[in-house]
Amino acid sequence: MKRKYKKKETFLTKLMNAVITLVLSGIMIYGLQCYSASDLKFVQLSDVHFSDAGVNTTFKMTGESPKLLEDAVNQINEISDVNFVMLTGDQVNVPYEKELQAFLKYAEKIKAPWYVVFGNHDRCVGGYLTKELYFDIVAKHNENFKYKTPYYSFVPRKGYKVIVLDTIIDDKVTSNGRIYDEELVWLDKQLKESQKDVVLIFMHVPIIEPFPSSGHRLLNAGEVQGIIEKYKNPIAVFAGHYHAAKITQNENVLYVASPALVSYPNAFRVVTVRNERKKVVFNIEMRETREKNIQKLAKLLVFGSNVYMGEEKDRNGIYEIKKN
């Protein structure tokens, strides 16, 4: 009977096995990391100031708003894998139902689910087009929009929470904003319930001004900022109103003020969020209108175009927020 001898492992064999084990482990860890990552892509379109028969001014290309909106909708529909589109206020230039109905003929062509934030130009103080009626009309043109109040929340996909705020003062005509006490309590509750999520907040009047303007600021910005920044999960806040591009990061909170479609640089934002195990990465892009003749005229008419265009880091950039 022949004996079976176990082949003796050489040093080279041991080394090769160790290398193979390390490589396989690396591949496995990378695979798990990719598996745990979750992408979300959305578009922020702000300050369309749509007017069916408007005229251009030194600040707003209102007369060209239908062309600018049509181009923006076409561009958005060409972008792949958009989870949702958020219109962050001043959809119309004057708060008339006929203007809103005309605007919605363009908006309802957006292929991705789309939602609206209330702007100061969207409401009529003491008039016919109340916030409630505005939302009812929008819902008739948008099967994804079922909200009855101007502040609301939803989950676009697992691991994310969208919070929409109403910053518009109800009882007087003003470009200043305020978030009332009842809504602040609701916001705090929403954030408390979402501490394991990436939170995306959308509002019209920004918390951090892209430039000083006493007639446009959020009157209780410090109070709102205090509520948001007491939570330590990744949070990004997107606003419009000032028609200017500016991005500010305060530790785990990213404040993004966005340009207007109706004013130079006549642009909107495309944001891709990557939710990884230890960090969240925001890839923020600015897409300008393809109506270049309108954009050139808008630049000529506006005073201080650089203020509205912002620096390169305010237009396009990659921002990381570490998870605690």
GROMACS .gro file of C-alpha atoms in nm:
model
  324
    1MET     CA    1   0.000   0.000   0.000
    2LYS     CA    2   0.144   0.331  -0.110
    3ARG     CA    3   0.156   0.618   0.134
    4LYS     CA    4   0.013   0.955   0.034
    5TYR     CA    5   0.245   1.239   0.115
    6LYS     CA    6   0.110   1.590   0.177
    7LYS     CA    7   0.281   1.836  -0.050
    8LYS     CA    8   0.487   2.082   0.154
    9GLU     CA    9   0.392   2.451   0.112
   10THR     CA   10   0.683   2.660  -0.002
   11PHE     CA   11   0.738   3.021   0.104
   12LEU     CA   12   0.643   3.135  -0.247
   13THR     CA   13   0.314   2.943  -0.230
   14LYS     CA   14   0.230   3.096   0.108
   15LEU     CA   15   0.307   3.442  -0.027
   16MET     CA   16   0.090   3.391  -0.335
   17ASN     CA   17  -0.201   3.266  -0.120
   18ALA     CA   18  -0.167   3.568   0.106
   19VAL     CA   19  -0.169   3.806  -0.191
   20ILE     CA   20  -0.475   3.637  -0.341
   21THR     CA   21  -0.657   3.658  -0.005
   22LEU     CA   22  -0.578   4.029   0.026
   23VAL     CA   23  -0.694   4.099  -0.328
   24LEU     CA   24  -1.020   3.909  -0.279
   25SER     CA   25  -1.080   4.086   0.051
   26GLY     CA   26  -1.023   4.422  -0.116
   27ILE     CA   27  -1.266   4.337  -0.394
   28MET     CA   28  -1.523   4.223  -0.138
   29ILE     CA   29  -1.487   4.542   0.071
   30TYR     CA   30  -1.511   4.759  -0.240
   31GLY     CA   31  -1.818   4.567  -0.354
   32LEU     CA   32  -1.986   4.610  -0.018
   33GLN     CA   33  -1.904   4.981  -0.021
   34CYS     CA   34  -2.054   5.021  -0.367
   35TYR     CA   35  -2.357   4.820  -0.263
   36SER     CA   36  -2.410   5.040   0.042
   37ALA     CA   37  -2.384   5.359  -0.163
   38SER     CA   38  -2.709   5.509  -0.288
   39ASP     CA   39  -2.728   5.775  -0.557
   40LEU     CA   40  -2.998   6.039  -0.592
   41LYS     CA   41  -3.020   6.292  -0.875
   42PHE     CA   42  -3.247   6.593  -0.876
   43VAL     CA   43  -3.290   6.926  -1.052
   44GLN     CA   44  -3.353   7.258  -0.879
   45LEU     CA   45  -3.525   7.512  -1.103
   46SER     CA   46  -3.585   7.849  -0.939
   47ASP     CA   47  -3.741   8.188  -1.009
   48VAL     CA   48  -3.893   8.124  -1.350
   49HIS     CA   49  -4.114   8.435  -1.311
   50PHE     CA   50  -4.327   8.308  -1.596
   51SER     CA   51  -4.536   8.568  -1.775
   52ASP     CA   52  -4.752   8.494  -2.076
   53ALA     CA   53  -4.719   8.851  -2.204
   54GLY     CA   54  -4.444   9.008  -1.997
   55VAL     CA   55  -4.181   9.267  -2.082
   56ASN     CA   56  -3.810   9.257  -2.007
   57THR     CA   57  -3.665   9.477  -1.733
   58THR     CA   58  -3.311   9.552  -1.619
   59PHE     CA   59  -3.331   9.256  -1.381
   60LYS     CA   60  -3.573   9.003  -1.527
   61MET     CA   61  -3.617   8.875  -1.881
   62THR     CA   62  -3.988   8.832  -1.815
   63GLY     CA   63  -4.078   8.881  -2.180
   64GLU     CA   64  -3.859   8.582  -2.268
   65SER     CA   65  -3.976   8.362  -1.978
   66PRO     CA   66  -4.177   8.118  -2.198
   67LYS     CA   67  -3.872   8.051  -2.420
   68LEU     CA   68  -3.642   8.015  -2.119
   69LEU     CA   69  -3.882   7.773  -1.949
   70GLU     CA   70  -3.933   7.566  -2.264
   71ASP     CA   71  -3.556   7.529  -2.303
   72ALA     CA   72  -3.512   7.437  -1.935
   73VAL     CA   73  -3.782   7.169  -1.956
   74ASN     CA   74  -3.623   7.026  -2.272
   75GLN     CA   75  -3.280   7.017  -2.107
   76ILE     CA   76  -3.417   6.850  -1.793
   77ASN     CA   77  -3.590   6.583  -2.001
   78GLU     CA   78  -3.258   6.505  -2.172
   79ILE     CA   79  -3.088   6.429  -1.837
   80SER     CA   80  -3.096   6.059  -1.748
   81ASP     CA   81  -3.201   5.913  -1.414
   82VAL     CA   82  -3.354   6.227  -1.260
   83ASN     CA   83  -3.539   6.123  -0.944
   84PHE     CA   84  -3.732   6.448  -0.910
   85VAL     CA   85  -3.742   6.816  -1.004
   86MET     CA   86  -3.801   7.088  -0.743
   87LEU     CA   87  -3.920   7.434  -0.845
   88THR     CA   88  -3.816   7.661  -0.559
   89GLY     CA   89  -4.060   7.950  -0.585
   90ASP     CA   90  -4.170   8.242  -0.800
   91GLN     CA   91  -4.300   8.012  -1.067
   92VAL     CA   92  -4.507   8.304  -1.197
   93ASN     CA   93  -4.431   8.675  -1.201
   94VAL     CA   94  -4.778   8.793  -1.097
   95PRO     CA   95  -5.023   8.587  -0.888
   96TYR     CA   96  -5.304   8.538  -1.137
   97GLU     CA   97  -5.467   8.204  -1.207
   98LYS     CA   98  -5.436   8.251  -1.584
   99GLU     CA   99  -5.060   8.299  -1.544
  100LEU     CA  100  -5.031   7.987  -1.329
  101GLN     CA  101  -5.236   7.786  -1.580
  102ALA     CA  102  -5.010   7.906  -1.863
  103PHE     CA  103  -4.699   7.815  -1.664
  104LEU     CA  104  -4.833   7.467  -1.588
  105LYS     CA  105  -4.871   7.387  -1.960
  106TYR     CA  106  -4.490   7.390  -1.972
  107ALA     CA  107  -4.425   7.234  -1.630
  108GLU     CA  108  -4.648   6.933  -1.693
  109LYS     CA  109  -4.414   6.833  -1.978
  110ILE     CA  110  -4.139   6.752  -1.726
  111LYS     CA  111  -4.094   6.374  -1.740
  112ALA     CA  112  -3.959   6.326  -1.387
  113PRO     CA  113  -4.179   6.375  -1.078
  114TRP     CA  114  -4.187   6.747  -0.999
  115TYR     CA  115  -4.280   6.953  -0.696
  116VAL     CA  116  -4.318   7.320  -0.609
  117VAL     CA  117  -4.210   7.555  -0.332
  118PHE     CA  118  -4.412   7.868  -0.266
  119GLY     CA  119  -4.252   8.202  -0.363
  120ASN     CA  120  -4.346   8.559  -0.278
  121HIS     CA  121  -4.459   8.623  -0.638
  122ASP     CA  122  -4.683   8.315  -0.626
  123ARG     CA  123  -4.929   8.446  -0.366
  124CYS     CA  124  -5.187   8.721  -0.366
  125VAL     CA  125  -5.243   8.887  -0.028
  126GLY     CA  126  -5.618   8.920   0.025
  127GLY     CA  127  -5.684   8.816  -0.335
  128TYR     CA  128  -5.825   8.524  -0.529
  129LEU     CA  129  -5.512   8.310  -0.575
  130THR     CA  130  -5.458   8.186  -0.220
  131LYS     CA  131  -5.193   7.931  -0.128
  132GLU     CA  132  -5.462   7.663  -0.094
  133LEU     CA  133  -5.609   7.735  -0.439
  134TYR     CA  134  -5.260   7.752  -0.590
  135PHE     CA  135  -5.180   7.401  -0.464
  136ASP     CA  136  -5.518   7.267  -0.581
  137ILE     CA  137  -5.451   7.396  -0.933
  138VAL     CA  138  -5.098   7.250  -0.936
  139ALA     CA  139  -5.232   6.910  -0.823
  140LYS     CA  140  -5.471   6.897  -1.121
  141HIS     CA  141  -5.172   6.921  -1.356
  142ASN     CA  142  -4.937   6.696  -1.161
  143GLU     CA  143  -5.024   6.341  -1.059
  144ASN     CA  144  -4.729   6.326  -0.816
  145PHE     CA  145  -4.835   6.636  -0.625
  146LYS     CA  146  -5.101   6.563  -0.362
  147TYR     CA  147  -5.012   6.813  -0.091
  148LYS     CA  148  -5.262   7.056   0.058
  149THR     CA  149  -5.027   7.271   0.267
  150PRO     CA  150  -4.732   7.487   0.152
  151TYR     CA  151  -4.489   7.292   0.371
  152TYR     CA  152  -4.461   6.915   0.336
  153SER     CA  153  -4.216   6.624   0.319
  154PHE     CA  154  -4.162   6.302   0.128
  155VAL     CA  155  -3.911   6.019   0.082
  156PRO     CA  156  -3.769   6.015  -0.275
  157ARG     CA  157  -3.586   5.690  -0.202
  158LYS     CA  158  -3.456   5.496   0.098
  159GLY     CA  159  -3.199   5.686   0.301
  160TYR     CA  160  -3.321   6.032   0.196
  161LYS     CA  161  -3.579   6.278   0.328
  162VAL     CA  162  -3.706   6.583   0.140
  163ILE     CA  163  -3.848   6.870   0.344
  164VAL     CA  164  -4.022   7.160   0.170
  165LEU     CA  165  -4.061   7.482   0.371
  166ASP     CA  166  -4.293   7.778   0.328
  167THR     CA  167  -4.103   8.103   0.386
  168ILE     CA  168  -4.370   8.343   0.257
  169ILE     CA  169  -4.536   8.600   0.485
  170ASP     CA  170  -4.915   8.572   0.458
  171ASP     CA  171  -5.056   8.906   0.569
  172LYS     CA  172  -4.863   9.172   0.377
  173VAL     CA  173  -4.694   9.231   0.043
  174THR     CA  174  -4.321   9.197   0.107
  175SER     CA  175  -4.012   9.031  -0.034
  176ASN     CA  176  -3.894   8.943   0.317
  177GLY     CA  177  -3.964   8.594   0.444
  178ARG     CA  178  -4.050   8.428   0.773
  179ILE     CA  179  -4.118   8.075   0.896
  180TYR     CA  180  -4.402   8.077   1.147
  181ASP     CA  181  -4.389   7.902   1.486
  182GLU     CA  182  -4.619   7.613   1.391
  183GLU     CA  183  -4.400   7.531   1.091
  184LEU     CA  184  -4.082   7.555   1.302
  185VAL     CA  185  -4.222   7.294   1.542
  186TRP     CA  186  -4.309   7.073   1.243
  187LEU     CA  187  -3.957   7.120   1.096
  188ASP     CA  188  -3.792   7.022   1.424
  189LYS     CA  189  -4.005   6.708   1.441
  190GLN     CA  190  -3.923   6.615   1.080
  191LEU     CA  191  -3.549   6.653   1.143
  192LYS     CA  192  -3.566   6.458   1.469
  193GLU     CA  193  -3.734   6.168   1.289
  194SER     CA  194  -3.477   6.173   1.005
  195GLN     CA  195  -3.141   6.163   1.186
  196LYS     CA  196  -3.032   5.851   0.997
  197ASP     CA  197  -3.116   6.002   0.658
  198VAL     CA  198  -2.962   6.249   0.418
  199VAL     CA  199  -3.198   6.546   0.451
  200LEU     CA  200  -3.267   6.780   0.157
  201ILE     CA  201  -3.448   7.101   0.250
  202PHE     CA  202  -3.603   7.325  -0.016
  203MET     CA  203  -3.726   7.680   0.044
  204HIS     CA  204  -3.765   8.006  -0.145
  205VAL     CA  205  -3.606   8.265   0.085
  206PRO     CA  206  -3.257   8.144   0.186
  207ILE     CA  207  -3.125   8.114   0.541
  208ILE     CA  208  -2.780   8.244   0.443
  209GLU     CA  209  -2.794   8.540   0.205
  210PRO     CA  210  -2.574   8.522  -0.108
  211PHE     CA  211  -2.539   8.899  -0.067
  212PRO     CA  212  -2.688   9.143   0.186
  213SER     CA  213  -3.041   9.269   0.114
  214SER     CA  214  -3.253   9.389   0.405
  215GLY     CA  215  -3.567   9.385   0.190
  216HIS     CA  216  -3.532   9.017   0.090
  217ARG     CA  217  -3.390   8.831   0.387
  218LEU     CA  218  -3.551   8.566   0.606
  219LEU     CA  219  -3.645   8.763   0.918
  220ASN     CA  220  -3.598   8.473   1.159
  221ALA     CA  221  -3.307   8.309   0.975
  222GLY     CA  222  -3.103   8.262   1.294
  223GLU     CA  223  -3.382   8.070   1.462
  224VAL     CA  224  -3.431   7.843   1.161
  225GLN     CA  225  -3.055   7.787   1.127
  226GLY     CA  226  -3.034   7.696   1.495
  227ILE     CA  227  -3.297   7.425   1.457
  228ILE     CA  228  -3.129   7.275   1.150
  229GLU     CA  229  -2.772   7.284   1.280
  230LYS     CA  230  -2.847   7.110   1.609
  231TYR     CA  231  -2.881   6.789   1.406
  232LYS     CA  232  -2.557   6.623   1.291
  233ASN     CA  233  -2.661   6.406   0.998
  234PRO     CA  234  -2.585   6.529   0.642
  235ILE     CA  235  -2.824   6.814   0.553
  236ALA     CA  236  -2.839   7.033   0.241
  237VAL     CA  237  -3.058   7.341   0.210
  238PHE     CA  238  -3.154   7.472  -0.136
  239ALA     CA  239  -3.312   7.814  -0.197
  240GLY     CA  240  -3.364   8.081  -0.462
  241HIS     CA  241  -3.518   8.431  -0.431
  242TYR     CA  242  -3.193   8.632  -0.465
  243HIS     CA  243  -3.133   8.510  -0.823
  244ALA     CA  244  -2.770   8.446  -0.727
  245ALA     CA  245  -2.537   8.146  -0.704
  246LYS     CA  246  -2.367   8.094  -0.368
  247ILE     CA  247  -2.267   7.779  -0.175
  248THR     CA  248  -2.172   7.781   0.193
  249GLN     CA  249  -2.081   7.477   0.405
  250ASN     CA  250  -2.115   7.484   0.785
  251GLU     CA  251  -1.979   7.145   0.898
  252ASN     CA  252  -2.256   6.894   0.821
  253VAL     CA  253  -2.494   7.147   0.660
  254LEU     CA  254  -2.463   7.271   0.302
  255TYR     CA  255  -2.645   7.595   0.211
  256VAL     CA  256  -2.705   7.635  -0.162
  257ALA     CA  257  -2.846   7.958  -0.305
  258SER     CA  258  -2.932   7.912  -0.671
  259PRO     CA  259  -2.956   8.138  -0.977
  260ALA     CA  260  -3.280   8.234  -1.146
  261LEU     CA  261  -3.400   8.112  -1.482
  262VAL     CA  262  -3.543   8.456  -1.564
  263SER     CA  263  -3.229   8.656  -1.475
  264TYR     CA  264  -2.865   8.631  -1.574
  265PRO     CA  265  -2.705   8.373  -1.574
  266ASN     CA  266  -3.043   8.217  -1.670
  267ALA     CA  267  -2.959   7.879  -1.524
  268PHE     CA  268  -3.069   7.590  -1.303
  269ARG     CA  269  -2.892   7.328  -1.094
  270VAL     CA  270  -2.842   6.954  -1.140
  271VAL     CA  271  -2.739   6.781  -0.818
  272THR     CA  272  -2.618   6.423  -0.778
  273VAL     CA  273  -2.593   6.292  -0.422
  274ARG     CA  274  -2.391   5.982  -0.337
  275ASN     CA  275  -2.475   5.835   0.001
  276GLU     CA  276  -2.177   5.625   0.109
  277ARG     CA  277  -2.112   5.447   0.438
  278LYS     CA  278  -1.891   5.715   0.592
  279LYS     CA  279  -1.972   6.026   0.391
  280VAL     CA  280  -2.218   6.191   0.156
  281VAL     CA  281  -2.089   6.351  -0.164
  282PHE     CA  282  -2.279   6.630  -0.341
  283ASN     CA  283  -2.189   6.692  -0.706
  284ILE     CA  284  -2.348   7.028  -0.789
  285GLU     CA  285  -2.363   7.151  -1.149
  286MET     CA  286  -2.507   7.467  -1.301
  287ARG     CA  287  -2.676   7.432  -1.640
  288GLU     CA  288  -2.716   7.755  -1.836
  289THR     CA  289  -2.989   7.823  -2.087
  290ARG     CA  290  -2.926   7.734  -2.449
  291GLU     CA  291  -3.108   8.054  -2.547
  292LYS     CA  292  -2.776   8.236  -2.572
  293ASN     CA  293  -2.910   8.555  -2.729
  294ILE     CA  294  -3.147   8.598  -2.435
  295GLN     CA  295  -2.864   8.528  -2.191
  296LYS     CA  296  -2.636   8.786  -2.357
  297LEU     CA  297  -2.909   9.049  -2.337
  298ALA     CA  298  -2.978   8.961  -1.974
  299LYS     CA  299  -2.611   9.012  -1.890
  300LEU     CA  300  -2.608   9.351  -2.061
  301LEU     CA  301  -2.918   9.468  -1.876
  302VAL     CA  302  -2.835   9.354  -1.523
  303PHE     CA  303  -2.614   9.558  -1.291
  304GLY     CA  304  -2.331   9.359  -1.129
  305SER     CA  305  -2.362   9.036  -1.326
  306ASN     CA  306  -2.072   8.878  -1.132
  307VAL     CA  307  -2.276   8.892  -0.811
  308TYR     CA  308  -2.545   8.672  -0.963
  309MET     CA  309  -2.309   8.436  -1.145
  310GLY     CA  310  -2.099   8.379  -0.832
  311GLU     CA  311  -1.753   8.225  -0.821
  312GLU     CA  312  -1.677   7.895  -0.991
  313LYS     CA  313  -1.715   7.706  -0.660
  314ASP     CA  314  -2.066   7.854  -0.629
  315ARG     CA  315  -2.164   7.728  -0.972
  316ASN     CA  316  -2.001   7.385  -0.992
  317GLY     CA  317  -1.835   7.184  -0.719
  318ILE     CA  318  -1.805   6.860  -0.525
  319TYR     CA  319  -1.885   6.890  -0.155
  320GLU     CA  320  -1.839   6.616   0.106
  321ILE     CA  321  -2.012   6.578   0.441
  322LYS     CA  322  -1.872   6.318   0.678
  323LYS     CA  323  -2.112   6.100   0.873
  324ASN     CA  324  -2.084   6.089   1.251
   0.00000   0.00000   0.00000
